[in-house]
Structure formats: C-alpha cells, structure tokens
mmCIF file of C-alpha atoms in Angstrom:
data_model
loop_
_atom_site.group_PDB
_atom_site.id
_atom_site.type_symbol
_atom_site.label_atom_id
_atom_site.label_comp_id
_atom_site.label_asym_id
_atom_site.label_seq_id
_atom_site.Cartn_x
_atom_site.Cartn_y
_atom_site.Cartn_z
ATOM 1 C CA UNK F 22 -17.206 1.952 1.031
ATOM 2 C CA UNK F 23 -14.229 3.470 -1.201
ATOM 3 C CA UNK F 24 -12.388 5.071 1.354
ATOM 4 C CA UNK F 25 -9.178 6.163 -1.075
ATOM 5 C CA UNK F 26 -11.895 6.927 -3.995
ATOM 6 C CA UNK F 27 -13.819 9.562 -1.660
ATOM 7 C CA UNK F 28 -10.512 10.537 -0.236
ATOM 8 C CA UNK F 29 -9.103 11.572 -3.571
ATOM 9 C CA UNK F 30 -12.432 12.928 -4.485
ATOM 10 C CA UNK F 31 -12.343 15.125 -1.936
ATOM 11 C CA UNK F 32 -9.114 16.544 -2.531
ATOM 12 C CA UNK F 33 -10.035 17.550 -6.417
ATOM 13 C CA UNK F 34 -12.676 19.564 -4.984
ATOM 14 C CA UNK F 35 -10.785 21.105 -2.436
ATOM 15 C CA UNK F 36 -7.593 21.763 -5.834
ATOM 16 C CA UNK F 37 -10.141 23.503 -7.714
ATOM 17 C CA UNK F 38 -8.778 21.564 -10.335
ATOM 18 C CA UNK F 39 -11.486 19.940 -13.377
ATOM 19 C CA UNK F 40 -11.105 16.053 -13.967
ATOM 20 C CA UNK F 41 -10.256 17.074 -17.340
ATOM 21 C CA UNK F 42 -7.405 19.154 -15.650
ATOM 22 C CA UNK F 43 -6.366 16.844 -13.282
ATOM 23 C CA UNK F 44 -6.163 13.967 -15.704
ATOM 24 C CA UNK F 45 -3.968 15.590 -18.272
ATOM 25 C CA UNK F 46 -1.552 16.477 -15.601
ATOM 26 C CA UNK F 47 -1.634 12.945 -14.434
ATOM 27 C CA UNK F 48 -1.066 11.584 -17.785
ATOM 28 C CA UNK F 49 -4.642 9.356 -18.048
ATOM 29 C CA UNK F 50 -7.596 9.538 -19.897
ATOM 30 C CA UNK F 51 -10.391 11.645 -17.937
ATOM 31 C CA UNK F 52 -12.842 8.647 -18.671
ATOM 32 C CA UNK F 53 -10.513 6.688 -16.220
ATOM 33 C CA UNK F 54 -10.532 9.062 -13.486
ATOM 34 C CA UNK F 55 -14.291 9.817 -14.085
ATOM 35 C CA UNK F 56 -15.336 6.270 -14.056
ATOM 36 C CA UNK F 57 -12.661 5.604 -10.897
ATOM 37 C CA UNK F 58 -14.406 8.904 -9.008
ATOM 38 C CA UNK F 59 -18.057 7.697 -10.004
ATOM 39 C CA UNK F 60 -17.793 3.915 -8.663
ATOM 40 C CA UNK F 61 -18.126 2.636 -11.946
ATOM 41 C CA UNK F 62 -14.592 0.602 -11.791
ATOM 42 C CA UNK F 63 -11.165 1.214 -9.686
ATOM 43 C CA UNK F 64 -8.054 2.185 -11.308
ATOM 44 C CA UNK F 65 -4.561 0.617 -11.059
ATOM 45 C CA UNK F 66 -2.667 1.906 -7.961
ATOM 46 C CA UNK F 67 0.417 3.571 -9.921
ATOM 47 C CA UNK F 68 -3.033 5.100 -11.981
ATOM 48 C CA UNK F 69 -3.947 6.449 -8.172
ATOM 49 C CA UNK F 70 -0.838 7.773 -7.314
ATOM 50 C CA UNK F 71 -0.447 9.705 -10.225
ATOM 51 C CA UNK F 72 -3.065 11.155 -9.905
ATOM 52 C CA UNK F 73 -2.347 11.925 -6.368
ATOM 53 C CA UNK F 74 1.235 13.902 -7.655
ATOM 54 C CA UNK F 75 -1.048 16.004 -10.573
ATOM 55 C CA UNK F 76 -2.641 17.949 -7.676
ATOM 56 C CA UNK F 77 -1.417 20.924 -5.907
ATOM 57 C CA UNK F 78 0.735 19.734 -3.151
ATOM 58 C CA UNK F 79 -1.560 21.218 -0.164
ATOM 59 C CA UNK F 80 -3.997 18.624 -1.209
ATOM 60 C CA UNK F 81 -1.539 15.826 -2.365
ATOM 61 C CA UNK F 82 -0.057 15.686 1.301
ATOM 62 C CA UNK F 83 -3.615 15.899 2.654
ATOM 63 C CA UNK F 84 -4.610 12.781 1.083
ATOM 64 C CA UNK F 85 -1.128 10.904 1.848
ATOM 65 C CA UNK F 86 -1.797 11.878 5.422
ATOM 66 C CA UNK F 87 -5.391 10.490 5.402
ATOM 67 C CA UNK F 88 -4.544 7.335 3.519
ATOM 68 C CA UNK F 89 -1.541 6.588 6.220
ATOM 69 C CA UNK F 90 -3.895 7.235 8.920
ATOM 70 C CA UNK F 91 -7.169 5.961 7.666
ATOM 71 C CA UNK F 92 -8.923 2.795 7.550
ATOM 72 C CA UNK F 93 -6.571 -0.818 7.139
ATOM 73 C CA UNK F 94 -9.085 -1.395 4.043
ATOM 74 C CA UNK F 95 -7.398 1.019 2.190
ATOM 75 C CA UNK F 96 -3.952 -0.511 2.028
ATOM 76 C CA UNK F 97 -5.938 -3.616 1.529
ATOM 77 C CA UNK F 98 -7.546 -2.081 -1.441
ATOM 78 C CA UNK F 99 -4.793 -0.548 -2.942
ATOM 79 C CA UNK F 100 -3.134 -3.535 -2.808
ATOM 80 C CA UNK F 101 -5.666 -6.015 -3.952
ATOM 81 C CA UNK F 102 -5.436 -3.478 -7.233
ATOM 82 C CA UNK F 103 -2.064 -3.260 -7.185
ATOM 83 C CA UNK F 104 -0.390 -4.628 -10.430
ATOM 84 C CA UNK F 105 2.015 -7.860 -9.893
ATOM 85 C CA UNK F 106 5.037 -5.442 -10.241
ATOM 86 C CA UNK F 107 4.039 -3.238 -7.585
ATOM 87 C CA UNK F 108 3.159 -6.029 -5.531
ATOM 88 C CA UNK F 109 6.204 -7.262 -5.737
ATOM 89 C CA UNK F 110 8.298 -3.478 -4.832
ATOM 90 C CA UNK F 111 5.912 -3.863 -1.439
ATOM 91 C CA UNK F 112 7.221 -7.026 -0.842
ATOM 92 C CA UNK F 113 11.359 -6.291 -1.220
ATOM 93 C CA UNK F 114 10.487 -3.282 0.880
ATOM 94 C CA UNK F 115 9.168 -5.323 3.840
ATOM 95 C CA UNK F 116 11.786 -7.771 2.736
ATOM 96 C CA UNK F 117 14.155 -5.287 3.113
ATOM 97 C CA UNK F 118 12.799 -3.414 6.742
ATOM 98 C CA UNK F 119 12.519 -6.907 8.153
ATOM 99 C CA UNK F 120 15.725 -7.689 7.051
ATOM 100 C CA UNK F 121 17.228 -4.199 8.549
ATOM 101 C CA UNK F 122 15.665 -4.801 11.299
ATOM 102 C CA UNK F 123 17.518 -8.169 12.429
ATOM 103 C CA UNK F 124 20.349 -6.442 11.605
ATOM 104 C CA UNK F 125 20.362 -3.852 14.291
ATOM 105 C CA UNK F 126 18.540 -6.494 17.129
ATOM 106 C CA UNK F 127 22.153 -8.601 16.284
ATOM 107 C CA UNK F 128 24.349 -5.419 16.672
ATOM 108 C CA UNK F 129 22.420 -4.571 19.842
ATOM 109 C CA UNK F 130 22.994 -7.860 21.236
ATOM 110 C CA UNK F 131 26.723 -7.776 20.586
ATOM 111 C CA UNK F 132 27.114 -4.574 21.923
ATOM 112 C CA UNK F 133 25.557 -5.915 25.441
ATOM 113 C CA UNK F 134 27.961 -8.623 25.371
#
C-alpha cells in the first residue's frame, strides 16, 4: 500500500484542482503525475514535493501533517525514491541535529560543574 500516493491523491480531490492543473503548476508532465496517482510507477521525491507546493495551501499542510504523522513506510518510501542528492541533504541534516545535539549535552554538563 502507497500510503504518500493515496495521501496526495486525496488532497487533489479535496483542491478541486485537474491533474492537468496541478501538474502545470508543479512544473511536470501530467503523464507523470497520472501514472504516479494510478500505481503505474512512483515519481522522484523532489517530483512529490512539488507537487505537494502546486496545491492550495489548506491541502498542502494537510498532507505534510499526514505524512509526519503517518505510517514509518512512508519516509521509507520516499526515501528509497529519493535521488542520491537528496539522500545525501537527509543525511547532513541528521549529521547536523546529531551534531547540535552533543553540543548542548557538553554545555549542559559544564554548566553542572
């Protein structure tokens, strides 16, 4: 089960939006969004998400809100189609909160002292 595909799918309806529409705005040919909404294939994450900022923003925050709350297969699956580039923006910004985050345990621990 596509949980981001019928998540997004969802949303269009709900825009009132055509894939036609909704594709132009996003910048992508409509076969690519109606193949991605049929099953047929999956699109590129940066593909998803711009998608996700072409719709009107009641919908785009619904769908951010059920993505960050949903299923961990969705993050899985956005990742597993994420390009090597974007893979590698999600890994500095772990990187980068991991790293922020031994920073503050040491300050912590010298302010106790």
């Amino acid at each position: 089960m596509n949980f981001h595909r019928e998540i997004l799918r969802d949303a269009i309806t709900a825009s009132g939006m055509s894939h036609r529409e909704l594709a132009g705005k996003a910048g992508i040919n409509n076969s690519v969004l109606s193949k991605f909404l049929n099953g047929k294939q999956d699109m590129m994450c940066a593909t998803y998400f711009s998608v996700l900022e072409a719709l009107p923003e009641p919908q785009r925050l619904l769908v951010k809100q059920k993505l960050a709350a949903g299923n961990q297969l969705n993050l899985e699956t956005l990742l597993i189609n994420a390009s090597i580039e974007e893979r590698a923006v999600v890994m500095r910004i772990i990187a980068d909160y991991w790293f922020s985050n031994q920073l503050i345990e040491k300050s912590e621990k010298l302010a106790v002292a």
